[in-house]
Amino acid sequence: GESVGLHLPTLSVQEGDNSIINCAYSNSASDYFIWYKQESGKGPQFIIDIRSNMDKRQGQRVTVLLNKTVKHLSLQIAATQPGDSAVYFCAEGVAGGTSYGKLTFGQGTILTVHP
Amino acid sequence: DGGITQSPKYLFRKEGQNVTLSCEQNLNHDAMYWYRQDPGQGLRLIYYSQIVNDFQKGDIAEGYSVSREKKESFPLTVTSAQKNPTAFYLCASSYRQGTYEQYFGPGTRLTVT
């Protein structure tokens, strides 16, 4: 089946810098996309989501950008803090029918923030 | 507190034994999911259930079984037919409509030797 992938497996930044984590997806039928943060040994935590009818959505210190033309998703974290160090996953899904709610996860990017 | 609980946190079994992982939620969510995560990997869907008494296979269902007799509970059995059962298992739940966000439990790390 089609899957979601990430360009970079690791990203190291200095505290206070802005971070950008990228994700490529291949299923043009995907209706929604979610970014999750996973700390070591824990379950993933929801960060932000975006529907396919949007190209940008902002949250607290985070922004998700969606470029459907090139099937690319990115997560921007402003003023990155050491507590942001984690693995970040993008996930995609198709709304409707028996696939409702079903997510396909990417490989993940390890973000390391240096103080 | 509302949330998803998984127990135990760590589980050890001998090869050839079946083992059942618990997942309970009090979020009043209709849908529940089981994922497997291997080191340095993303999450792969094992089984999911959108309503009570109904469930569907995910991408890697072979060697696993589930039941959904109650809305709050979605136990996963790892059978002896699963060739590589050692992994981190994550349970999640979500509403059926209106939002696609899945809420995850803390996970169970299963080690089979």
PDB file of C-alpha atoms in Angstrom:
ATOM      1  CA  GLY A   1       0.000   0.000   0.000  1.00  0.00           C
ATOM      2  CA  GLU A   2       0.958   3.637  -0.152  1.00  0.00           C
ATOM      3  CA  SER A   3       2.909   4.988   2.757  1.00  0.00           C
ATOM      4  CA  VAL A   4       4.124   8.158   4.375  1.00  0.00           C
ATOM      5  CA  GLY A   5       7.856   8.773   4.549  1.00  0.00           C
ATOM      6  CA  LEU A   6      10.247  11.304   5.996  1.00  0.00           C
ATOM      7  CA  HIS A   7      13.179  13.004   4.264  1.00  0.00           C
ATOM      8  CA  LEU A   8      15.453  13.227   7.304  1.00  0.00           C
ATOM      9  CA  PRO A   9      15.732  10.671  10.075  1.00  0.00           C
ATOM     10  CA  THR A  10      17.563  13.019  12.488  1.00  0.00           C
ATOM     11  CA  LEU A  11      17.613  16.750  13.143  1.00  0.00           C
ATOM     12  CA  SER A  12      19.839  18.575  15.627  1.00  0.00           C
ATOM     13  CA  VAL A  13      19.215  22.203  16.551  1.00  0.00           C
ATOM     14  CA  GLN A  14      20.289  24.717  19.154  1.00  0.00           C
ATOM     15  CA  GLU A  15      17.862  25.859  21.800  1.00  0.00           C
ATOM     16  CA  GLY A  16      15.976  28.885  20.573  1.00  0.00           C
ATOM     17  CA  ASP A  17      16.322  28.024  16.909  1.00  0.00           C
ATOM     18  CA  ASN A  18      13.355  27.193  14.720  1.00  0.00           C
ATOM     19  CA  SER A  19      13.009  23.552  13.641  1.00  0.00           C
ATOM     20  CA  ILE A  20      11.493  22.223  10.451  1.00  0.00           C
ATOM     21  CA  ILE A  21      10.585  18.563  10.123  1.00  0.00           C
ATOM     22  CA  ASN A  22       9.548  17.307   6.704  1.00  0.00           C
ATOM     23  CA  CYS A  23       7.328  14.500   5.513  1.00  0.00           C
ATOM     24  CA  ALA A  24       6.539  13.202   2.032  1.00  0.00           C
ATOM     25  CA  TYR A  25       3.323  11.334   1.395  1.00  0.00           C
ATOM     26  CA  SER A  26       2.275   9.328  -1.610  1.00  0.00           C
ATOM     27  CA  ASN A  27      -1.450   8.716  -1.195  1.00  0.00           C
ATOM     28  CA  SER A  28      -3.151  11.517  -3.092  1.00  0.00           C
ATOM     29  CA  ALA A  29      -6.479  10.393  -1.615  1.00  0.00           C
ATOM     30  CA  SER A  30      -5.450  11.269   1.948  1.00  0.00           C
ATOM     31  CA  ASP A  31      -7.845  13.751   3.526  1.00  0.00           C
ATOM     32  CA  TYR A  32      -6.090  14.578   6.750  1.00  0.00           C
ATOM     33  CA  PHE A  33      -2.645  14.643   8.258  1.00  0.00           C
ATOM     34  CA  ILE A  34      -1.506  14.584  11.852  1.00  0.00           C
ATOM     35  CA  TRP A  35       1.794  15.256  13.558  1.00  0.00           C
ATOM     36  CA  TYR A  36       2.643  13.305  16.706  1.00  0.00           C
ATOM     37  CA  LYS A  37       5.480  13.659  19.216  1.00  0.00           C
ATOM     38  CA  GLN A  38       6.820  10.572  20.950  1.00  0.00           C
ATOM     39  CA  GLU A  39       9.175  10.724  23.899  1.00  0.00           C
ATOM     40  CA  SER A  40      11.296   7.724  24.725  1.00  0.00           C
ATOM     41  CA  GLY A  41       9.281   4.803  26.116  1.00  0.00           C
ATOM     42  CA  LYS A  42       5.960   6.638  25.870  1.00  0.00           C
ATOM     43  CA  GLY A  43       2.976   6.698  23.583  1.00  0.00           C
ATOM     44  CA  PRO A  44       2.721   9.348  20.856  1.00  0.00           C
ATOM     45  CA  GLN A  45       1.117  12.674  21.716  1.00  0.00           C
ATOM     46  CA  PHE A  46      -0.977  14.692  19.299  1.00  0.00           C
ATOM     47  CA  ILE A  47       0.625  17.965  18.213  1.00  0.00           C
ATOM     48  CA  ILE A  48      -1.434  19.359  15.378  1.00  0.00           C
ATOM     49  CA  ASP A  49      -3.485  18.238  12.417  1.00  0.00           C
ATOM     50  CA  ILE A  50      -4.487  19.631   9.045  1.00  0.00           C
ATOM     51  CA  ARG A  51      -7.194  18.756   6.554  1.00  0.00           C
ATOM     52  CA  SER A  52      -6.524  18.458   2.847  1.00  0.00           C
ATOM     53  CA  ASN A  53      -8.597  21.581   2.125  1.00  0.00           C
ATOM     54  CA  MET A  54      -6.086  23.718   4.039  1.00  0.00           C
ATOM     55  CA  ASP A  55      -2.471  24.601   3.333  1.00  0.00           C
ATOM     56  CA  LYS A  56      -1.466  26.002   6.707  1.00  0.00           C
ATOM     57  CA  ARG A  57      -2.496  25.661  10.292  1.00  0.00           C
ATOM     58  CA  GLN A  58      -0.952  27.182  13.391  1.00  0.00           C
ATOM     59  CA  GLY A  59      -0.893  26.083  16.986  1.00  0.00           C
ATOM     60  CA  GLN A  60       1.091  27.100  20.001  1.00  0.00           C
ATOM     61  CA  ARG A  61       4.706  27.418  18.730  1.00  0.00           C
ATOM     62  CA  VAL A  62       3.947  24.983  15.910  1.00  0.00           C
ATOM     63  CA  THR A  63       2.845  25.419  12.325  1.00  0.00           C
ATOM     64  CA  VAL A  64       1.964  22.707   9.854  1.00  0.00           C
ATOM     65  CA  LEU A  65       2.218  23.362   6.133  1.00  0.00           C
ATOM     66  CA  LEU A  66       0.641  21.176   3.483  1.00  0.00           C
ATOM     67  CA  ASN A  67       1.654  21.284  -0.171  1.00  0.00           C
ATOM     68  CA  LYS A  68      -0.662  18.967  -2.064  1.00  0.00           C
ATOM     69  CA  THR A  69       0.996  19.721  -5.396  1.00  0.00           C
ATOM     70  CA  VAL A  70       4.211  18.009  -4.349  1.00  0.00           C
ATOM     71  CA  LYS A  71       2.629  15.869  -1.607  1.00  0.00           C
ATOM     72  CA  HIS A  72       4.698  17.381   1.136  1.00  0.00           C
ATOM     73  CA  LEU A  73       3.965  18.105   4.765  1.00  0.00           C
ATOM     74  CA  SER A  74       6.124  20.003   7.223  1.00  0.00           C
ATOM     75  CA  LEU A  75       6.081  20.806  10.925  1.00  0.00           C
ATOM     76  CA  GLN A  76       7.690  24.023  12.064  1.00  0.00           C
ATOM     77  CA  ILE A  77       8.543  24.472  15.724  1.00  0.00           C
ATOM     78  CA  ALA A  78       9.368  27.999  16.805  1.00  0.00           C
ATOM     79  CA  ALA A  79      11.945  28.750  19.500  1.00  0.00           C
ATOM     80  CA  THR A  80      12.782  25.085  19.992  1.00  0.00           C
ATOM     81  CA  GLN A  81      13.333  24.021  23.583  1.00  0.00           C
ATOM     82  CA  PRO A  82      15.136  21.017  25.101  1.00  0.00           C
ATOM     83  CA  GLY A  83      11.730  19.600  26.018  1.00  0.00           C
ATOM     84  CA  ASP A  84      10.934  19.381  22.322  1.00  0.00           C
ATOM     85  CA  SER A  85      13.546  16.645  21.914  1.00  0.00           C
ATOM     86  CA  ALA A  86      11.640  13.564  20.790  1.00  0.00           C
ATOM     87  CA  VAL A  87      10.705  11.529  17.739  1.00  0.00           C
ATOM     88  CA  TYR A  88       8.178  13.228  15.486  1.00  0.00           C
ATOM     89  CA  PHE A  89       5.843  11.249  13.261  1.00  0.00           C
ATOM     90  CA  CYS A  90       3.561  12.373  10.528  1.00  0.00           C
ATOM     91  CA  ALA A  91       0.478  10.305   9.808  1.00  0.00           C
ATOM     92  CA  GLU A  92      -2.078  10.381   7.041  1.00  0.00           C
ATOM     93  CA  GLY A  93      -5.592   9.066   6.672  1.00  0.00           C
ATOM     94  CA  VAL A  94      -8.526   8.840   4.348  1.00  0.00           C
ATOM     95  CA  ALA A  95     -11.885   9.976   5.628  1.00  0.00           C
ATOM     96  CA  GLY A  96     -15.037   8.028   5.036  1.00  0.00           C
ATOM     97  CA  GLY A  97     -15.996   4.418   4.561  1.00  0.00           C
ATOM     98  CA  THR A  98     -14.389   1.553   6.405  1.00  0.00           C
ATOM     99  CA  SER A  99     -11.049   3.372   6.484  1.00  0.00           C
ATOM    100  CA  TYR A 100     -12.369   6.169   8.674  1.00  0.00           C
ATOM    101  CA  GLY A 101      -9.939   6.972  11.446  1.00  0.00           C
ATOM    102  CA  LYS A 102      -7.278   4.634  10.136  1.00  0.00           C
ATOM    103  CA  LEU A 103      -3.837   6.271  10.110  1.00  0.00           C
ATOM    104  CA  THR A 104      -0.676   5.382   8.221  1.00  0.00           C
ATOM    105  CA  PHE A 105       2.460   6.540  10.034  1.00  0.00           C
ATOM    106  CA  GLY A 106       5.763   7.658   8.634  1.00  0.00           C
ATOM    107  CA  GLN A 107       9.132   6.415   9.822  1.00  0.00           C
ATOM    108  CA  GLY A 108       9.758   9.303  12.202  1.00  0.00           C
ATOM    109  CA  THR A 109      12.377  12.031  12.677  1.00  0.00           C
ATOM    110  CA  ILE A 110      14.517  12.271  15.781  1.00  0.00           C
ATOM    111  CA  LEU A 111      14.763  15.881  16.943  1.00  0.00           C
ATOM    112  CA  THR A 112      17.596  16.700  19.344  1.00  0.00           C
ATOM    113  CA  VAL A 113      17.722  20.149  20.911  1.00  0.00           C
ATOM    114  CA  HIS A 114      21.063  21.239  22.365  1.00  0.00           C
ATOM    115  CA  PRO A 115      21.043  23.775  25.220  1.00  0.00           C
TER     116      PRO A 115
ATOM    117  CA  ASP B   1      -8.724  11.212  35.013  1.00  0.00           C
ATOM    118  CA  GLY B   2      -9.779  10.313  31.494  1.00  0.00           C
ATOM    119  CA  GLY B   3      -7.422   8.412  29.302  1.00  0.00           C
ATOM    120  CA  ILE B   4      -6.147   5.131  27.973  1.00  0.00           C
ATOM    121  CA  THR B   5      -4.441   2.583  30.161  1.00  0.00           C
ATOM    122  CA  GLN B   6      -2.325  -0.313  29.082  1.00  0.00           C
ATOM    123  CA  SER B   7      -1.057  -2.986  31.369  1.00  0.00           C
ATOM    124  CA  PRO B   8       1.436  -4.168  32.180  1.00  0.00           C
ATOM    125  CA  LYS B   9       4.187  -1.713  31.213  1.00  0.00           C
ATOM    126  CA  TYR B  10       6.675  -4.553  30.714  1.00  0.00           C
ATOM    127  CA  LEU B  11       5.844  -8.163  29.893  1.00  0.00           C
ATOM    128  CA  PHE B  12       8.120 -11.147  29.530  1.00  0.00           C
ATOM    129  CA  ARG B  13       7.101 -14.476  28.017  1.00  0.00           C
ATOM    130  CA  LYS B  14       8.671 -17.661  26.815  1.00  0.00           C
ATOM    131  CA  GLU B  15       8.487 -18.538  23.159  1.00  0.00           C
ATOM    132  CA  GLY B  16       5.439 -20.633  22.297  1.00  0.00           C
ATOM    133  CA  GLN B  17       3.151 -19.002  24.856  1.00  0.00           C
ATOM    134  CA  ASN B  18       0.174 -16.851  24.020  1.00  0.00           C
ATOM    135  CA  VAL B  19       0.012 -13.526  25.849  1.00  0.00           C
ATOM    136  CA  THR B  20      -2.806 -10.979  26.157  1.00  0.00           C
ATOM    137  CA  LEU B  21      -2.164  -7.251  26.390  1.00  0.00           C
ATOM    138  CA  SER B  22      -4.766  -5.095  28.078  1.00  0.00           C
ATOM    139  CA  CYS B  23      -6.137  -1.790  26.784  1.00  0.00           C
ATOM    140  CA  GLU B  24      -8.866   0.186  28.530  1.00  0.00           C
ATOM    141  CA  GLN B  25     -10.229   3.660  27.780  1.00  0.00           C
ATOM    142  CA  ASN B  26     -12.723   5.876  29.601  1.00  0.00           C
ATOM    143  CA  LEU B  27     -12.902   8.550  26.923  1.00  0.00           C
ATOM    144  CA  ASN B  28     -16.178   7.228  25.517  1.00  0.00           C
ATOM    145  CA  HIS B  29     -14.444   6.668  22.191  1.00  0.00           C
ATOM    146  CA  ASP B  30     -16.034   4.339  19.684  1.00  0.00           C
ATOM    147  CA  ALA B  31     -12.905   3.322  17.799  1.00  0.00           C
ATOM    148  CA  MET B  32      -9.839   1.557  19.170  1.00  0.00           C
ATOM    149  CA  TYR B  33      -6.567   0.514  17.554  1.00  0.00           C
ATOM    150  CA  TRP B  34      -3.519  -1.630  18.179  1.00  0.00           C
ATOM    151  CA  TYR B  35      -0.104  -0.744  16.772  1.00  0.00           C
ATOM    152  CA  ARG B  36       3.262  -2.384  16.884  1.00  0.00           C
ATOM    153  CA  GLN B  37       6.464  -0.361  17.048  1.00  0.00           C
ATOM    154  CA  ASP B  38       9.931  -1.796  16.512  1.00  0.00           C
ATOM    155  CA  PRO B  39      13.133   0.085  17.435  1.00  0.00           C
ATOM    156  CA  GLY B  40      13.725   3.044  15.141  1.00  0.00           C
ATOM    157  CA  GLN B  41      10.518   2.363  13.278  1.00  0.00           C
ATOM    158  CA  GLY B  42       7.155   3.958  12.825  1.00  0.00           C
ATOM    159  CA  LEU B  43       3.869   2.507  14.005  1.00  0.00           C
ATOM    160  CA  ARG B  44       2.268  -0.351  12.127  1.00  0.00           C
ATOM    161  CA  LEU B  45      -1.422  -1.108  12.484  1.00  0.00           C
ATOM    162  CA  ILE B  46      -2.307  -4.583  13.753  1.00  0.00           C
ATOM    163  CA  TYR B  47      -6.090  -4.449  14.279  1.00  0.00           C
ATOM    164  CA  TYR B  48      -8.720  -1.787  14.700  1.00  0.00           C
ATOM    165  CA  SER B  49     -12.310  -1.663  15.823  1.00  0.00           C
ATOM    166  CA  GLN B  50     -14.803   1.063  15.022  1.00  0.00           C
ATOM    167  CA  ILE B  51     -17.675  -0.288  17.106  1.00  0.00           C
ATOM    168  CA  VAL B  52     -18.331  -2.947  19.706  1.00  0.00           C
ATOM    169  CA  ASN B  53     -18.356  -6.535  18.424  1.00  0.00           C
ATOM    170  CA  ASP B  54     -16.667  -5.543  15.172  1.00  0.00           C
ATOM    171  CA  PHE B  55     -13.002  -5.290  14.188  1.00  0.00           C
ATOM    172  CA  GLN B  56     -10.845  -5.304  11.073  1.00  0.00           C
ATOM    173  CA  LYS B  57      -7.358  -6.482  10.277  1.00  0.00           C
ATOM    174  CA  GLY B  58      -4.684  -3.888   9.879  1.00  0.00           C
ATOM    175  CA  ASP B  59      -1.470  -4.185   7.930  1.00  0.00           C
ATOM    176  CA  ILE B  60       0.222  -6.832  10.102  1.00  0.00           C
ATOM    177  CA  ALA B  61      -2.573  -8.913  11.674  1.00  0.00           C
ATOM    178  CA  GLU B  62      -0.970 -12.339  11.226  1.00  0.00           C
ATOM    179  CA  GLY B  63      -0.219 -13.981  14.560  1.00  0.00           C
ATOM    180  CA  TYR B  64      -2.488 -11.637  16.527  1.00  0.00           C
ATOM    181  CA  SER B  65      -6.101 -11.747  17.643  1.00  0.00           C
ATOM    182  CA  VAL B  66      -8.447  -9.240  19.279  1.00  0.00           C
ATOM    183  CA  SER B  67     -11.904  -8.963  20.767  1.00  0.00           C
ATOM    184  CA  ARG B  68     -14.202  -6.013  21.349  1.00  0.00           C
ATOM    185  CA  GLU B  69     -16.925  -7.104  23.733  1.00  0.00           C
ATOM    186  CA  LYS B  70     -17.104  -3.768  25.533  1.00  0.00           C
ATOM    187  CA  LYS B  71     -16.719  -0.226  24.307  1.00  0.00           C
ATOM    188  CA  GLU B  72     -14.044   0.474  26.898  1.00  0.00           C
ATOM    189  CA  SER B  73     -11.841  -2.546  26.254  1.00  0.00           C
ATOM    190  CA  PHE B  74      -9.846  -3.885  23.299  1.00  0.00           C
ATOM    191  CA  PRO B  75      -7.446  -6.646  24.396  1.00  0.00           C
ATOM    192  CA  LEU B  76      -4.782  -7.940  22.034  1.00  0.00           C
ATOM    193  CA  THR B  77      -3.541 -11.532  22.118  1.00  0.00           C
ATOM    194  CA  VAL B  78      -0.114 -12.234  20.715  1.00  0.00           C
ATOM    195  CA  THR B  79      -0.195 -15.880  19.709  1.00  0.00           C
ATOM    196  CA  SER B  80       2.623 -18.346  19.305  1.00  0.00           C
ATOM    197  CA  ALA B  81       2.126 -18.010  15.544  1.00  0.00           C
ATOM    198  CA  GLN B  82       3.621 -14.504  15.611  1.00  0.00           C
ATOM    199  CA  LYS B  83       7.186 -15.015  14.408  1.00  0.00           C
ATOM    200  CA  ASN B  84       8.763 -11.915  15.960  1.00  0.00           C
ATOM    201  CA  PRO B  85       6.580 -10.875  18.898  1.00  0.00           C
ATOM    202  CA  THR B  86       9.167  -8.816  20.788  1.00  0.00           C
ATOM    203  CA  ALA B  87       8.140  -5.184  20.293  1.00  0.00           C
ATOM    204  CA  PHE B  88       6.532  -2.124  21.843  1.00  0.00           C
ATOM    205  CA  TYR B  89       2.735  -2.341  21.569  1.00  0.00           C
ATOM    206  CA  LEU B  90       0.585   0.764  21.550  1.00  0.00           C
ATOM    207  CA  CYS B  91      -3.152   1.029  21.924  1.00  0.00           C
ATOM    208  CA  ALA B  92      -5.107   4.079  20.761  1.00  0.00           C
ATOM    209  CA  SER B  93      -8.690   5.263  20.599  1.00  0.00           C
ATOM    210  CA  SER B  94     -10.663   7.916  18.771  1.00  0.00           C
ATOM    211  CA  TYR B  95     -14.135   9.198  18.056  1.00  0.00           C
ATOM    212  CA  ARG B  96     -15.788   7.765  14.966  1.00  0.00           C
ATOM    213  CA  GLN B  97     -16.795  11.105  13.546  1.00  0.00           C
ATOM    214  CA  GLY B  98     -15.746  14.734  13.607  1.00  0.00           C
ATOM    215  CA  THR B  99     -12.074  14.294  14.369  1.00  0.00           C
ATOM    216  CA  TYR B 100      -9.317  11.951  13.313  1.00  0.00           C
ATOM    217  CA  GLU B 101      -7.058  12.390  16.314  1.00  0.00           C
ATOM    218  CA  GLN B 102      -6.070   9.180  18.003  1.00  0.00           C
ATOM    219  CA  TYR B 103      -5.226   9.194  21.694  1.00  0.00           C
ATOM    220  CA  PHE B 104      -2.485   6.774  22.674  1.00  0.00           C
ATOM    221  CA  GLY B 105      -1.851   4.747  25.784  1.00  0.00           C
ATOM    222  CA  PRO B 106       1.586   4.494  27.422  1.00  0.00           C
ATOM    223  CA  GLY B 107       2.407   1.223  25.662  1.00  0.00           C
ATOM    224  CA  THR B 108       3.448  -2.289  26.688  1.00  0.00           C
ATOM    225  CA  ARG B 109       6.931  -3.546  25.974  1.00  0.00           C
ATOM    226  CA  LEU B 110       6.753  -7.276  25.271  1.00  0.00           C
ATOM    227  CA  THR B 111       9.876  -9.409  25.330  1.00  0.00           C
ATOM    228  CA  VAL B 112       9.684 -13.025  24.203  1.00  0.00           C
ATOM    229  CA  THR B 113      12.683 -15.274  24.722  1.00  0.00           C
TER     230      THR B 113
END
